[in-house]
Amino acid sequence: MQIMTSSSTSPTSPLAAAAHNGVAAAYFNFRGAERVPESHVWKGMHEKDTAPVAAADADGGDAVPVVDMSGGDDAAVAAVARAAEEWGGFLLVGHGVTAEALARVEAQAARLFALPADDKARGARRPGGGNTGYGVPPYLLRYPKQMWAEGYTFPPPAIRDEFRRVWPDAGDDYHRFCSAMEEYDSSMRALGERLLAMFFKALGLAGNDAPGGETERKIRETLTSTIHLNMFPRCPDPDRVVGLAAHTDSGFFTFILQSPVPGLQLLRHRPDRWVTVPGTPGALIVVVGDLFHVLTNGRFHSVFHRAVVNRERDRISMPYFLGPPADMKVTPLVAAGSPESKAVYQAVTWPEYMAVRDKLFGTNISALSMIRVAKEEDKES
């Protein structure tokens, strides 16, 4: 991948060091692009699309569900269940996170991506450094084409240590950025625990005396989180590129803060079509992940989603991923309202599941299908 920048690329510059180490994927100069280079062209990307929509069709079938959790009453719980069962994703309002707090964190993410290339490269992903830092996540490098995006991944407990790499002088910009990210983490963590309780109540498993009460407590107390900041720059030919390729999230569930510029799309079936999630001010997007699909025995299903880009405007999104610790076996809750009387999926840890996904990368085989428990009639045939 080509680096195009006006910054110095001397052997001692952070940008050159990152490229030399092969750690961070070097970035094409999106803002200076007058055309889409072949390295970023996804042929046939939109050929099978129906027109993506952000509002309801005549019968309301393609309106992304909106759940208001402000009351936390039975109606809200029922709406959560319906959205998770029928869509695997929804818009969340009435969540209690102030518009000002969301605006602060979005503004700080925009400031990060507006930094000179050399400054961002100081935070480049490092050999053996895990899935942390500035640059393309390792799994995206396996695609034959590049995304029209740049990103930064970090675990919330390491915010201040991580971004000292970007702002080594630890000045005012550093402190403003870290404070905004810490506020976002605190808000999303608390919101995640509230939504988890609603999910379990929707499953009829809430409370310490309920069948899933101990499971809910254990998940709540051990939830792990990761923040990924995305910048999808405006593009001279958006129909030829992809901001983020279609995928399901692997963990439990994800909150996504997106700028008012729409770009996230959810896949709907019968017939297959992409539905654009509207850029509703103050709303958060919730996406169900594969391990929550497993935990609920398939009742709440994960959803394929992707990001497209805009010709005129940049777009920022900030996924907040929630999942289990690496050593936790995610075991299906058979009483999770599923018509199945037995576990549909094998118990699996997050690393075990990711190993299955990695092996199937580039195929049309679902990792979830590979951990399904064979039915008795299947065994006998």
Coordinates of C-alpha atoms in Angstrom, one line a residue:
M1 CA 0.0 0.0 0.0
Q2 CA 1.4 3.4 -0.9
I3 CA 2.1 6.2 1.5
M4 CA 1.4 9.7 0.2
T5 CA 2.1 12.5 2.5
S6 CA 3.8 15.9 2.7
S7 CA 5.4 14.9 6.0
S8 CA 9.0 13.8 6.1
T9 CA 9.7 10.2 5.4
S10 CA 13.3 10.1 6.5
P11 CA 14.5 6.8 7.9
T12 CA 14.0 8.2 11.4
S13 CA 10.5 9.5 10.9
P14 CA 7.6 7.6 12.6
L15 CA 5.9 7.2 9.2
A16 CA 9.0 5.6 7.7
A17 CA 9.6 3.4 10.7
A18 CA 6.0 2.1 10.6
A19 CA 6.3 1.3 6.9
H20 CA 9.7 -0.3 7.4
N21 CA 8.4 -2.6 10.2
G22 CA 5.5 -3.6 8.1
V23 CA 3.2 -3.0 11.1
A24 CA 0.8 -0.3 10.0
A25 CA -0.7 -0.5 6.6
A26 CA 0.5 2.7 4.9
Y27 CA -2.2 5.1 4.0
F28 CA -3.2 6.4 0.7
N29 CA -3.7 10.2 0.8
F30 CA -7.5 10.1 0.7
R31 CA -8.0 13.9 0.9
G32 CA -5.8 14.5 -2.1
A33 CA -7.4 11.8 -4.3
E34 CA -9.0 13.0 -7.5
R35 CA -9.8 9.4 -8.5
V36 CA -10.1 6.0 -6.9
P37 CA -6.8 4.0 -7.4
E38 CA -7.1 0.4 -8.6
S39 CA -5.9 -0.7 -5.1
H40 CA -9.2 0.5 -3.6
V41 CA -11.6 -0.5 -6.4
W42 CA -14.1 -3.2 -5.3
K43 CA -15.6 -4.4 -8.6
G44 CA -19.2 -5.5 -8.4
M45 CA -19.5 -4.0 -4.9
H46 CA -23.0 -2.5 -5.5
E47 CA -24.2 -4.6 -8.5
K48 CA -26.6 -6.8 -6.4
D49 CA -27.9 -3.9 -4.3
T50 CA -31.5 -2.7 -4.3
A51 CA -31.6 1.0 -3.6
P52 CA -30.4 1.3 0.1
V53 CA -33.1 3.0 2.1
A54 CA -33.0 4.9 5.4
A55 CA -36.8 5.1 5.9
A56 CA -39.7 2.7 5.8
D57 CA -41.1 1.4 2.6
A58 CA -44.8 1.3 2.1
D59 CA -45.4 -1.5 4.6
G60 CA -42.7 -0.3 7.1
G61 CA -40.7 -3.5 6.5
D62 CA -37.4 -1.8 5.9
A63 CA -37.5 0.7 8.7
V64 CA -34.6 0.0 11.0
P65 CA -36.2 -0.6 14.4
V66 CA -35.9 2.2 17.0
V67 CA -35.9 1.2 20.7
D68 CA -36.5 3.8 23.4
M69 CA -35.0 2.5 26.7
S70 CA -35.8 5.5 28.7
G71 CA -38.6 3.9 30.7
G72 CA -37.0 0.4 30.9
D73 CA -40.6 -1.0 31.1
D74 CA -42.0 -4.1 29.6
A75 CA -42.7 -2.4 26.3
A76 CA -39.1 -1.4 25.9
V77 CA -38.0 -4.9 26.8
A78 CA -40.4 -6.3 24.2
A79 CA -39.0 -3.9 21.6
V80 CA -35.5 -5.0 22.3
A81 CA -36.4 -8.6 21.9
R82 CA -38.3 -8.0 18.7
A83 CA -35.4 -6.0 17.1
A84 CA -32.8 -8.5 18.2
E85 CA -34.8 -11.4 16.9
E86 CA -36.0 -9.9 13.6
W87 CA -33.0 -7.7 12.7
G88 CA -30.0 -8.3 14.9
G89 CA -29.5 -4.5 15.1
F90 CA -31.4 -1.4 16.0
L91 CA -31.3 2.3 16.8
L92 CA -31.2 3.0 20.6
V93 CA -32.7 6.2 21.9
G94 CA -33.5 7.3 25.4
H95 CA -30.3 5.8 26.6
G96 CA -29.3 8.6 28.9
V97 CA -25.9 9.5 27.3
T98 CA -26.1 13.3 26.7
A99 CA -25.8 14.7 23.2
E100 CA -23.0 16.9 24.5
A101 CA -20.9 13.9 25.6
L102 CA -21.4 12.2 22.3
A103 CA -20.5 15.4 20.4
R104 CA -17.3 15.8 22.5
V105 CA -16.0 12.3 21.7
E106 CA -16.8 12.6 18.0
A107 CA -15.0 15.9 17.8
Q108 CA -11.9 14.4 19.5
A109 CA -12.0 11.5 17.1
A110 CA -12.1 13.9 14.2
R111 CA -9.1 15.8 15.7
L112 CA -7.1 12.6 15.9
F113 CA -7.6 11.8 12.2
A114 CA -6.9 15.3 11.2
L115 CA -3.4 15.1 12.6
P116 CA -0.4 15.0 10.2
A117 CA 0.5 11.5 9.0
D118 CA 3.7 11.4 11.0
D119 CA 1.9 12.2 14.2
K120 CA -0.6 9.4 13.7
A121 CA 2.1 7.0 12.7
R122 CA 3.7 7.2 16.1
G123 CA 0.7 5.2 17.3
A124 CA 1.1 2.6 14.5
R125 CA 0.3 -1.1 15.3
R126 CA 3.4 -2.8 16.5
P127 CA 4.8 -6.4 16.0
G128 CA 3.3 -8.6 18.7
G129 CA 1.3 -5.6 20.0
G130 CA -2.1 -7.3 19.4
N131 CA -5.0 -5.6 17.9
T132 CA -4.1 -2.1 19.2
G133 CA -2.9 1.1 17.5
Y134 CA -3.3 3.2 14.4
G135 CA -3.7 1.4 11.1
V136 CA -5.6 -1.3 9.3
P137 CA -6.7 -4.2 11.5
P138 CA -4.7 -7.3 10.6
Y139 CA -7.8 -9.2 9.3
L140 CA -8.6 -6.5 6.8
L141 CA -5.2 -7.0 5.2
R142 CA -6.4 -10.4 4.0
Y143 CA -8.8 -8.8 1.5
P144 CA -7.6 -8.4 -2.1
K145 CA -8.6 -4.7 -2.0
Q146 CA -8.2 -1.9 0.5
M147 CA -10.9 -0.1 2.4
W148 CA -11.6 3.6 2.0
A149 CA -11.0 4.2 5.7
E150 CA -8.5 4.7 8.4
G151 CA -8.8 3.6 12.0
Y152 CA -7.4 3.3 15.5
T153 CA -8.1 0.5 17.9
F154 CA -7.5 0.5 21.7
P155 CA -8.6 -1.1 24.9
P156 CA -10.2 1.5 27.3
P157 CA -8.0 0.7 30.3
A158 CA -4.9 1.7 28.2
I159 CA -6.2 5.0 26.8
R160 CA -3.6 7.3 28.5
D161 CA -0.7 5.0 27.8
E162 CA -1.7 4.3 24.2
F163 CA -2.1 7.9 23.2
R164 CA 1.1 9.1 24.8
R165 CA 2.5 7.5 21.6
V166 CA 0.6 10.0 19.5
W167 CA 1.0 13.0 21.9
P168 CA 4.4 12.3 23.6
D169 CA 4.4 15.8 25.2
A170 CA 1.1 15.0 27.0
G171 CA -0.1 18.5 26.5
D172 CA -3.6 19.9 26.5
D173 CA -4.6 18.2 23.3
Y174 CA -3.7 14.8 24.8
H175 CA -5.6 15.4 28.0
R176 CA -8.7 16.7 26.2
F177 CA -8.7 13.6 23.9
C178 CA -8.2 11.1 26.7
S179 CA -10.8 12.7 28.9
A180 CA -13.4 12.5 26.1
M181 CA -12.5 8.8 25.4
E182 CA -12.7 7.9 29.1
E183 CA -16.1 9.6 29.4
Y184 CA -17.3 7.6 26.3
D185 CA -16.0 4.4 27.9
S186 CA -17.7 5.0 31.2
S187 CA -21.0 5.8 29.5
M188 CA -20.9 2.8 27.1
R189 CA -19.9 0.4 29.9
A190 CA -22.8 1.5 32.1
L191 CA -25.1 1.4 29.1
G192 CA -23.9 -2.1 28.2
E193 CA -24.8 -3.4 31.6
R194 CA -28.3 -1.9 31.4
L195 CA -28.9 -3.3 27.9
L196 CA -27.6 -6.7 29.0
A197 CA -30.2 -6.7 31.8
M198 CA -32.9 -5.9 29.3
F199 CA -31.7 -8.6 27.0
F200 CA -31.9 -11.2 29.8
K201 CA -35.3 -9.9 30.9
A202 CA -36.5 -10.3 27.3
L203 CA -35.3 -13.9 27.4
G204 CA -37.2 -14.5 30.7
L205 CA -33.8 -15.1 32.5
A206 CA -33.4 -12.0 34.5
G207 CA -32.9 -12.0 38.3
N208 CA -30.6 -14.0 40.6
D209 CA -33.3 -16.7 41.0
A210 CA -34.0 -17.1 37.3
P211 CA -32.2 -19.9 35.3
G212 CA -29.9 -17.4 33.7
G213 CA -29.4 -15.1 36.7
E214 CA -26.0 -16.4 37.6
T215 CA -24.9 -16.2 33.9
E216 CA -26.0 -12.6 33.6
R217 CA -24.1 -11.7 36.8
K218 CA -20.9 -13.4 35.6
I219 CA -21.1 -11.8 32.1
R220 CA -21.9 -8.3 33.6
E221 CA -18.9 -8.6 36.0
T222 CA -16.4 -9.8 33.4
L223 CA -17.4 -7.9 30.2
T224 CA -14.4 -6.8 28.2
S225 CA -14.5 -3.9 25.9
T226 CA -12.6 -2.4 22.9
I227 CA -13.0 0.9 21.1
H228 CA -12.3 1.3 17.4
L229 CA -12.4 4.8 15.8
N230 CA -13.2 4.9 12.1
M231 CA -12.8 7.7 9.6
F232 CA -14.4 7.2 6.3
P233 CA -13.2 10.1 4.1
R234 CA -15.3 11.6 1.3
C235 CA -14.6 9.8 -2.0
P236 CA -14.7 11.0 -5.6
D237 CA -16.4 7.8 -6.7
P238 CA -18.1 6.2 -3.7
D239 CA -19.9 3.5 -5.8
R240 CA -16.5 1.8 -6.6
V241 CA -15.2 1.6 -3.0
V242 CA -16.1 0.1 0.4
G243 CA -15.6 1.8 3.7
L244 CA -15.7 -1.5 5.6
A245 CA -16.5 -4.9 4.0
A246 CA -19.6 -6.9 5.1
H247 CA -19.1 -8.9 8.3
T248 CA -20.6 -9.9 11.6
D249 CA -19.1 -8.8 14.9
S250 CA -17.7 -11.7 16.8
G251 CA -18.4 -10.7 20.4
F252 CA -21.6 -10.2 22.4
F253 CA -22.9 -6.8 21.1
T254 CA -21.6 -3.5 19.9
F255 CA -22.6 0.1 20.4
I256 CA -21.9 2.3 17.4
L257 CA -21.8 6.1 17.6
Q258 CA -21.9 7.5 14.0
S259 CA -21.9 11.0 12.7
P260 CA -25.1 12.4 11.1
V261 CA -23.7 11.2 7.7
P262 CA -25.4 7.8 7.1
G263 CA -23.1 5.0 6.0
L264 CA -23.8 1.9 8.1
Q265 CA -25.9 -0.7 6.3
L266 CA -27.6 -3.9 7.7
L267 CA -28.3 -6.9 5.5
R268 CA -31.9 -8.0 5.2
H269 CA -33.0 -11.3 3.5
R270 CA -35.9 -12.5 1.3
P271 CA -34.8 -10.8 -0.9
D272 CA -31.3 -9.9 0.1
R273 CA -30.9 -6.2 0.3
W274 CA -28.9 -3.6 2.2
V275 CA -30.8 -1.1 4.5
T276 CA -29.1 2.1 5.5
V277 CA -29.2 3.0 9.1
P278 CA -30.3 6.7 9.3
G279 CA -27.9 9.2 11.0
T280 CA -30.3 10.0 13.8
P281 CA -28.8 12.7 16.1
G282 CA -28.3 11.4 19.6
A283 CA -29.1 7.7 18.7
L284 CA -26.7 4.8 19.1
I285 CA -26.7 1.8 16.9
V286 CA -26.7 -1.6 18.6
V287 CA -25.5 -4.7 16.6
V288 CA -25.8 -8.2 18.0
G289 CA -22.6 -10.3 17.7
D290 CA -21.9 -14.0 17.0
L291 CA -21.2 -15.0 20.6
F292 CA -24.5 -13.5 21.7
H293 CA -26.1 -15.5 19.0
V294 CA -24.6 -18.5 20.5
L295 CA -25.4 -17.5 24.1
T296 CA -29.1 -17.0 23.3
N297 CA -29.2 -20.3 21.4
G298 CA -29.9 -18.5 18.1
R299 CA -32.9 -16.5 19.3
F300 CA -31.1 -13.1 19.1
H301 CA -29.2 -13.3 15.8
S302 CA -26.0 -11.6 14.6
V303 CA -26.3 -9.4 11.5
F304 CA -24.1 -8.8 8.5
H305 CA -23.3 -5.1 8.2
R306 CA -21.0 -2.9 6.2
A307 CA -20.0 0.7 5.8
V308 CA -20.3 2.8 2.6
V309 CA -18.8 6.2 2.0
N310 CA -20.0 9.6 0.8
R311 CA -19.0 11.8 -2.1
E312 CA -19.3 15.1 -0.3
R313 CA -18.7 14.5 3.4
D314 CA -16.4 12.6 5.8
R315 CA -18.0 10.2 8.2
I316 CA -16.9 9.1 11.6
S317 CA -18.1 6.0 13.5
M318 CA -17.0 4.7 16.9
P319 CA -17.8 1.1 17.6
Y320 CA -17.7 0.0 21.3
F321 CA -17.3 -3.8 21.3
L322 CA -18.4 -5.8 24.3
G323 CA -17.6 -9.4 24.8
P324 CA -16.5 -12.1 27.2
P325 CA -13.0 -12.6 28.7
A326 CA -10.8 -14.9 26.6
D327 CA -11.2 -17.9 29.0
M328 CA -15.0 -17.8 29.3
K329 CA -16.9 -20.7 27.7
V330 CA -19.9 -19.2 26.0
T331 CA -22.6 -21.8 26.5
P332 CA -26.1 -21.6 24.9
L333 CA -28.9 -20.8 27.3
V334 CA -31.4 -23.5 26.3
A335 CA -34.2 -21.7 28.1
A336 CA -33.6 -18.6 26.1
G337 CA -37.0 -18.6 24.5
S338 CA -35.8 -20.7 21.5
P339 CA -38.1 -23.3 20.1
E340 CA -35.1 -25.6 20.4
S341 CA -35.2 -27.8 23.5
K342 CA -31.5 -28.5 23.4
A343 CA -28.3 -26.5 22.8
V344 CA -28.0 -25.6 19.1
Y345 CA -24.3 -24.6 19.4
Q346 CA -21.3 -26.0 21.0
A347 CA -19.9 -24.1 24.0
V348 CA -16.9 -22.0 22.8
T349 CA -14.4 -19.4 24.0
W350 CA -13.9 -16.3 22.0
P351 CA -10.4 -17.3 20.8
E352 CA -11.7 -20.8 19.8
Y353 CA -14.5 -19.1 17.8
M354 CA -12.1 -16.7 16.2
A355 CA -9.9 -19.6 15.1
V356 CA -12.9 -21.1 13.3
R357 CA -13.6 -17.7 11.6
D358 CA -10.0 -17.3 10.6
K359 CA -10.0 -20.7 8.9
L360 CA -13.1 -19.9 7.0
F361 CA -12.0 -16.5 5.8
G362 CA -12.6 -16.1 2.1
T363 CA -15.2 -18.8 1.9
N364 CA -19.0 -18.7 2.0
I365 CA -19.1 -20.9 5.0
S366 CA -20.5 -19.4 8.2
A367 CA -18.4 -20.0 11.4
L368 CA -21.7 -20.3 13.3
S369 CA -22.7 -23.2 11.1
M370 CA -19.4 -25.0 11.9
I371 CA -20.1 -25.0 15.7
R372 CA -23.7 -26.1 15.4
V373 CA -24.6 -29.3 17.2
A374 CA -25.7 -31.9 14.8
K375 CA -29.3 -33.1 15.3
E376 CA -30.0 -36.7 15.9
E377 CA -31.5 -37.2 12.5
D378 CA -28.4 -35.7 10.9
K379 CA -26.2 -38.1 12.8
E380 CA -28.2 -41.1 11.6
S381 CA -28.3 -40.0 8.0

